[in-house]
């Protein structure tokens, strides 16, 4: 029983780190632009599928990954210019609908190009699983942990310790004041979408060897990322990671101890519970008390 619980802990941490990365990507866009970009899951999928295609052409994995990251980052920037930027000043609901439209369009594009087949990416390391306490840890999970940790550190450093990070936060709190200080809000929005597209692609390349890749997996990953961000407190960077880990561990243990068919149901129940009991999220509530 102890070995099974430890194995579920490894699975939950891997799953939670995946959700954390997606939630962090969502939170970055939300903190910078105030827009919930629900197309992030599709950026992740297209980035992973592009890497698969470039790899099948004979390119090394690193080169294929970098090229995919650049292409998806540019794609995210182009879509921001063609849609979000054109609708600047519209309501939050309008912006949300626009991102849903982008998501549906990108999913259709992925279906046309890659079809309904399932694709795999090679692991970053070829060594076997790491045994600990009778449980096996996939080496690719360590890369996912590292990406989540590096993303958290970089984002916290950018927003907390750099001039441009503070300028971005100021532009969200007071757009007019930021403009008076010469901060270009349009370029900040563009940079947020470009960065989130690149980060989502990196996440897709990291999790591809573990989850495999299909054209339609982006929607549920995007939903799980949104739930993770909501649990931690939408807009909270640390909360996104905490929410992702909580969601991943709950899914792993419920899947292993009760039934694997409950994963999505449990996620929705958690989302409803958070919205009803503590809509500001876990860390959002703590921040509110400090104030």
Short mmCIF file of C-alpha atoms in Angstrom, two decimals:
data_model
loop_
_atom_site.label_atom_id
_atom_site.label_comp_id
_atom_site.label_asym_id
_atom_site.label_seq_id
_atom_site.Cartn_x
_atom_site.Cartn_y
_atom_site.Cartn_z
CA UNK A 1 0.00 0.00 0.00
CA UNK A 2 2.88 2.36 0.85
CA UNK A 3 4.50 1.77 -2.53
CA UNK A 4 1.20 2.47 -4.30
CA UNK A 5 0.72 5.73 -2.40
CA UNK A 6 4.28 6.80 -3.26
CA UNK A 7 3.71 5.92 -6.92
CA UNK A 8 0.53 8.00 -6.90
CA UNK A 9 2.49 10.85 -5.29
CA UNK A 10 4.98 10.80 -8.20
CA UNK A 11 2.12 10.71 -10.72
CA UNK A 12 0.28 13.50 -8.93
CA UNK A 13 3.35 15.74 -8.78
CA UNK A 14 4.01 15.18 -12.50
CA UNK A 15 0.39 15.91 -13.37
CA UNK A 16 0.34 18.88 -11.00
CA UNK A 17 3.48 20.35 -12.53
CA UNK A 18 1.91 20.11 -15.99
CA UNK A 19 -1.19 21.94 -14.77
CA UNK A 20 1.00 24.48 -12.97
CA UNK A 21 2.88 25.39 -16.14
CA UNK A 22 -0.37 25.86 -18.08
CA UNK A 23 -1.85 27.88 -15.20
CA UNK A 24 1.28 30.07 -15.06
CA UNK A 25 0.95 30.74 -18.79
CA UNK A 26 -2.68 31.72 -18.27
CA UNK A 27 -1.86 33.93 -15.28
CA UNK A 28 0.90 35.78 -17.16
CA UNK A 29 -1.50 36.83 -19.91
CA UNK A 30 -4.18 37.69 -17.37
CA UNK A 31 -1.86 39.79 -15.19
CA UNK A 32 -0.49 41.71 -18.15
CA UNK A 33 -3.58 42.17 -20.33
CA UNK A 34 -6.52 41.33 -18.08
CA UNK A 35 -7.60 38.74 -20.68
CA UNK A 36 -8.25 35.07 -19.97
CA UNK A 37 -6.64 33.47 -23.00
CA UNK A 38 -8.40 30.11 -23.39
CA UNK A 39 -6.45 29.35 -26.58
CA UNK A 40 -3.27 28.52 -24.64
CA UNK A 41 -4.00 24.80 -24.73
CA UNK A 42 -4.05 24.94 -28.54
CA UNK A 43 -0.70 26.77 -28.62
CA UNK A 44 0.69 23.92 -26.51
CA UNK A 45 -0.66 21.27 -28.89
CA UNK A 46 0.45 22.98 -32.10
CA UNK A 47 3.92 23.54 -30.63
CA UNK A 48 4.25 19.86 -29.72
CA UNK A 49 2.91 18.72 -33.12
CA UNK A 50 5.28 21.05 -34.98
CA UNK A 51 8.16 19.57 -33.03
CA UNK A 52 7.00 16.07 -34.01
CA UNK A 53 6.91 17.11 -37.68
CA UNK A 54 10.33 18.79 -37.63
CA UNK A 55 11.80 15.80 -35.79
CA UNK A 56 10.38 13.42 -38.43
CA UNK A 57 12.20 15.50 -41.10
CA UNK A 58 15.50 14.55 -39.45
CA UNK A 59 16.11 17.63 -37.33
CA UNK A 60 17.70 17.19 -33.89
CA UNK A 61 15.21 17.50 -31.03
CA UNK A 62 16.74 20.74 -29.71
CA UNK A 63 16.64 22.43 -33.12
CA UNK A 64 13.10 21.17 -33.80
CA UNK A 65 11.97 22.44 -30.39
CA UNK A 66 13.50 25.88 -30.83
CA UNK A 67 12.00 26.26 -34.30
CA UNK A 68 8.56 25.22 -33.01
CA UNK A 69 8.81 27.68 -30.11
CA UNK A 70 9.69 30.53 -32.48
CA UNK A 71 6.87 29.70 -34.92
CA UNK A 72 4.18 29.41 -32.23
CA UNK A 73 5.40 32.59 -30.52
CA UNK A 74 5.10 34.44 -33.83
CA UNK A 75 1.70 32.85 -34.46
CA UNK A 76 0.50 34.01 -31.04
CA UNK A 77 1.75 37.51 -31.79
CA UNK A 78 0.04 37.61 -35.19
CA UNK A 79 -3.25 36.39 -33.71
CA UNK A 80 -3.03 39.03 -30.98
CA UNK A 81 -2.58 41.77 -33.61
CA UNK A 82 -5.45 40.45 -35.77
CA UNK A 83 -7.98 39.83 -33.00
CA UNK A 84 -7.33 41.06 -29.45
CA UNK A 85 -5.60 44.27 -30.48
CA UNK A 86 -8.43 45.12 -32.91
CA UNK A 87 -10.97 44.69 -30.11
CA UNK A 88 -9.02 46.63 -27.49
CA UNK A 89 -11.38 48.39 -25.13
CA UNK A 90 -14.09 45.76 -25.52
CA UNK A 91 -15.61 43.99 -22.50
CA UNK A 92 -13.94 41.04 -20.77
CA UNK A 93 -16.69 38.76 -22.07
CA UNK A 94 -15.98 39.84 -25.65
CA UNK A 95 -12.26 39.17 -25.18
CA UNK A 96 -13.05 35.76 -23.69
CA UNK A 97 -15.22 34.87 -26.67
CA UNK A 98 -12.45 35.98 -29.03
CA UNK A 99 -9.94 33.65 -27.37
CA UNK A 100 -12.46 30.80 -27.56
CA UNK A 101 -12.82 31.52 -31.28
CA UNK A 102 -9.02 31.41 -31.66
CA UNK A 103 -8.97 28.10 -29.78
CA UNK A 104 -11.59 26.53 -32.05
CA UNK A 105 -9.82 27.79 -35.18
CA UNK A 106 -6.43 26.46 -34.08
CA UNK A 107 -7.94 23.07 -33.20
CA UNK A 108 -9.49 22.87 -36.66
CA UNK A 109 -6.14 23.81 -38.22
CA UNK A 110 -4.37 21.08 -36.24
CA UNK A 111 -7.00 18.55 -37.34
CA UNK A 112 -6.51 19.48 -41.01
CA UNK A 113 -2.72 19.23 -40.83
CA UNK A 114 -2.08 16.33 -38.44
CA UNK A 115 -5.40 14.46 -38.51
CA UNK A 116 -6.68 12.36 -35.62
CA UNK A 117 -3.51 10.28 -35.14
CA UNK A 118 -1.66 10.16 -31.84
CA UNK A 119 1.97 11.29 -31.93
CA UNK A 120 4.83 10.84 -29.50
CA UNK A 121 7.96 12.82 -28.73
CA UNK A 122 11.20 11.25 -27.51
CA UNK A 123 12.17 11.66 -23.85
CA UNK A 124 14.92 14.16 -23.13
CA UNK A 125 16.92 11.41 -21.41
CA UNK A 126 17.09 7.76 -22.42
CA UNK A 127 17.75 6.32 -18.97
CA UNK A 128 15.21 4.03 -17.33
CA UNK A 129 12.86 4.99 -14.51
CA UNK A 130 14.33 6.09 -11.19
CA UNK A 131 13.35 3.71 -8.38
CA UNK A 132 12.62 5.18 -4.94
CA UNK A 133 10.85 3.39 -2.10
CA UNK A 134 9.52 0.73 -4.48
CA UNK A 135 7.95 3.33 -6.81
CA UNK A 136 9.17 4.36 -10.27
CA UNK A 137 9.72 7.97 -11.32
CA UNK A 138 9.85 8.71 -15.06
CA UNK A 139 13.00 10.81 -15.79
CA UNK A 140 10.87 13.03 -18.04
CA UNK A 141 8.92 14.03 -14.92
CA UNK A 142 12.08 15.65 -13.58
CA UNK A 143 12.28 17.85 -16.70
CA UNK A 144 8.66 18.85 -16.17
CA UNK A 145 9.42 19.71 -12.50
CA UNK A 146 12.41 21.78 -13.60
CA UNK A 147 10.41 23.68 -16.24
CA UNK A 148 7.68 24.50 -13.71
CA UNK A 149 10.25 25.66 -11.12
CA UNK A 150 12.24 27.71 -13.65
CA UNK A 151 9.07 29.35 -14.97
CA UNK A 152 7.95 30.25 -11.44
CA UNK A 153 11.33 31.75 -10.53
CA UNK A 154 11.66 33.71 -13.79
CA UNK A 155 8.14 35.16 -13.59
CA UNK A 156 8.48 36.12 -9.93
CA UNK A 157 11.83 37.75 -10.64
CA UNK A 158 10.48 39.62 -13.66
CA UNK A 159 7.41 41.03 -11.92
CA UNK A 160 9.05 41.61 -8.54
CA UNK A 161 12.58 42.75 -9.30
CA UNK A 162 12.75 44.32 -12.74
CA UNK A 163 11.72 47.77 -13.94
CA UNK A 164 9.74 46.38 -16.87
CA UNK A 165 7.92 43.90 -14.64
CA UNK A 166 6.80 46.72 -12.34
CA UNK A 167 5.86 48.82 -15.36
CA UNK A 168 3.65 45.99 -16.64
CA UNK A 169 1.92 45.67 -13.25
CA UNK A 170 1.39 49.43 -13.15
CA UNK A 171 -0.12 49.39 -16.63
CA UNK A 172 -2.71 46.83 -15.50
CA UNK A 173 -3.61 48.77 -12.34
CA UNK A 174 -3.76 52.16 -14.08
CA UNK A 175 -3.74 52.04 -17.89
CA UNK A 176 -4.15 55.79 -18.26
CA UNK A 177 -1.37 56.52 -15.78
CA UNK A 178 0.90 54.07 -17.56
CA UNK A 179 0.23 55.74 -20.90
CA UNK A 180 1.05 59.12 -19.39
CA UNK A 181 4.39 57.65 -18.33
CA UNK A 182 5.06 56.61 -21.93
CA UNK A 183 4.35 52.89 -21.49
CA UNK A 184 3.02 51.37 -24.72
CA UNK A 185 0.12 49.11 -23.63
CA UNK A 186 -0.31 47.67 -27.10
CA UNK A 187 3.28 46.41 -27.21
CA UNK A 188 2.98 44.99 -23.69
CA UNK A 189 -0.09 43.02 -24.76
CA UNK A 190 1.77 41.75 -27.83
CA UNK A 191 4.77 40.72 -25.74
CA UNK A 192 2.51 38.86 -23.30
CA UNK A 193 0.92 36.81 -26.08
CA UNK A 194 4.28 36.07 -27.74
CA UNK A 195 5.80 34.95 -24.44
CA UNK A 196 2.78 32.84 -23.49
CA UNK A 197 2.86 31.15 -26.92
CA UNK A 198 6.55 30.31 -26.47
CA UNK A 199 6.03 29.05 -22.91
CA UNK A 200 3.02 26.94 -23.91
CA UNK A 201 5.08 25.34 -26.67
CA UNK A 202 7.91 24.56 -24.26
CA UNK A 203 5.33 22.95 -21.97
CA UNK A 204 3.92 20.87 -24.84
CA UNK A 205 7.40 19.63 -25.80
CA UNK A 206 8.11 18.69 -22.17
CA UNK A 207 4.89 16.80 -21.54
CA UNK A 208 4.67 15.22 -25.02
CA UNK A 209 6.81 12.18 -24.08
CA UNK A 210 4.55 11.53 -21.06
CA UNK A 211 1.04 12.23 -22.36
CA UNK A 212 1.48 11.69 -26.14
CA UNK A 213 0.05 14.37 -28.45
CA UNK A 214 -3.26 14.59 -30.31
CA UNK A 215 -4.89 17.53 -32.05
CA UNK A 216 -7.72 17.80 -29.48
CA UNK A 217 -5.87 17.48 -26.17
CA UNK A 218 -5.43 21.24 -25.80
CA UNK A 219 -8.98 21.99 -24.69
CA UNK A 220 -8.95 19.85 -21.54
CA UNK A 221 -5.40 20.93 -20.67
CA UNK A 222 -6.53 24.54 -20.98
CA UNK A 223 -9.53 23.84 -18.75
CA UNK A 224 -7.34 22.12 -16.14
CA UNK A 225 -4.94 25.05 -16.23
CA UNK A 226 -7.84 27.45 -15.69
CA UNK A 227 -9.10 25.37 -12.75
CA UNK A 228 -5.60 25.31 -11.23
CA UNK A 229 -5.28 29.09 -11.60
CA UNK A 230 -8.72 29.57 -10.05
CA UNK A 231 -7.91 27.33 -7.07
CA UNK A 232 -4.75 29.27 -6.27
CA UNK A 233 -6.29 32.66 -6.97
CA UNK A 234 -6.58 33.97 -10.51
CA UNK A 235 -3.77 36.44 -10.99
CA UNK A 236 -1.54 34.90 -8.31
CA UNK A 237 1.70 33.43 -9.68
CA UNK A 238 2.42 31.28 -6.63
CA UNK A 239 -1.26 30.38 -6.45
CA UNK A 240 -1.14 28.98 -9.99
CA UNK A 241 1.58 26.52 -8.96
CA UNK A 242 -0.16 25.63 -5.71
CA UNK A 243 -3.48 25.12 -7.49
CA UNK A 244 -1.86 22.95 -10.15
CA UNK A 245 -0.20 20.71 -7.57
CA UNK A 246 -3.41 20.36 -5.54
CA UNK A 247 -5.40 19.47 -8.64
CA UNK A 248 -2.78 17.00 -9.90
CA UNK A 249 -2.48 15.20 -6.55
CA UNK A 250 -6.24 14.96 -6.09
CA UNK A 251 -6.65 13.53 -9.58
CA UNK A 252 -3.83 11.02 -9.12
CA UNK A 253 -5.07 9.72 -5.78
CA UNK A 254 -8.72 9.60 -6.81
CA UNK A 255 -7.75 7.83 -10.03
CA UNK A 256 -5.56 5.29 -8.24
CA UNK A 257 -7.70 4.66 -5.17
CA UNK A 258 -11.23 5.08 -6.52
CA UNK A 259 -11.66 5.20 -10.32
CA UNK A 260 -9.77 6.72 -13.26
CA UNK A 261 -13.09 7.82 -14.73
CA UNK A 262 -13.49 10.43 -11.99
CA UNK A 263 -10.62 12.70 -13.05
CA UNK A 264 -12.59 15.27 -15.01
CA UNK A 265 -15.57 15.11 -12.65
CA UNK A 266 -13.35 15.82 -9.65
CA UNK A 267 -11.77 18.79 -11.43
CA UNK A 268 -15.18 20.32 -12.13
CA UNK A 269 -16.36 19.67 -8.56
CA UNK A 270 -13.24 21.38 -7.20
CA UNK A 271 -13.78 24.36 -9.49
CA UNK A 272 -17.41 24.72 -8.38
CA UNK A 273 -16.44 24.37 -4.72
CA UNK A 274 -13.77 27.07 -5.00
CA UNK A 275 -16.10 29.43 -6.84
CA UNK A 276 -18.84 28.93 -4.25
CA UNK A 277 -16.77 28.91 -1.06
CA UNK A 278 -13.64 30.96 -1.80
CA UNK A 279 -13.96 32.59 -5.25
CA UNK A 280 -10.80 34.64 -4.70
CA UNK A 281 -8.79 31.40 -4.46
CA UNK A 282 -6.45 30.16 -1.73
CA UNK A 283 -3.65 32.71 -2.02
CA UNK A 284 -6.03 35.41 -3.15
CA UNK A 285 -7.81 35.06 0.20
CA UNK A 286 -4.53 35.30 2.10
CA UNK A 287 -3.50 38.46 0.25
CA UNK A 288 -6.87 40.03 0.95
CA UNK A 289 -6.45 39.43 4.69
CA UNK A 290 -2.99 40.97 4.70
CA UNK A 291 -4.35 44.13 3.19
#
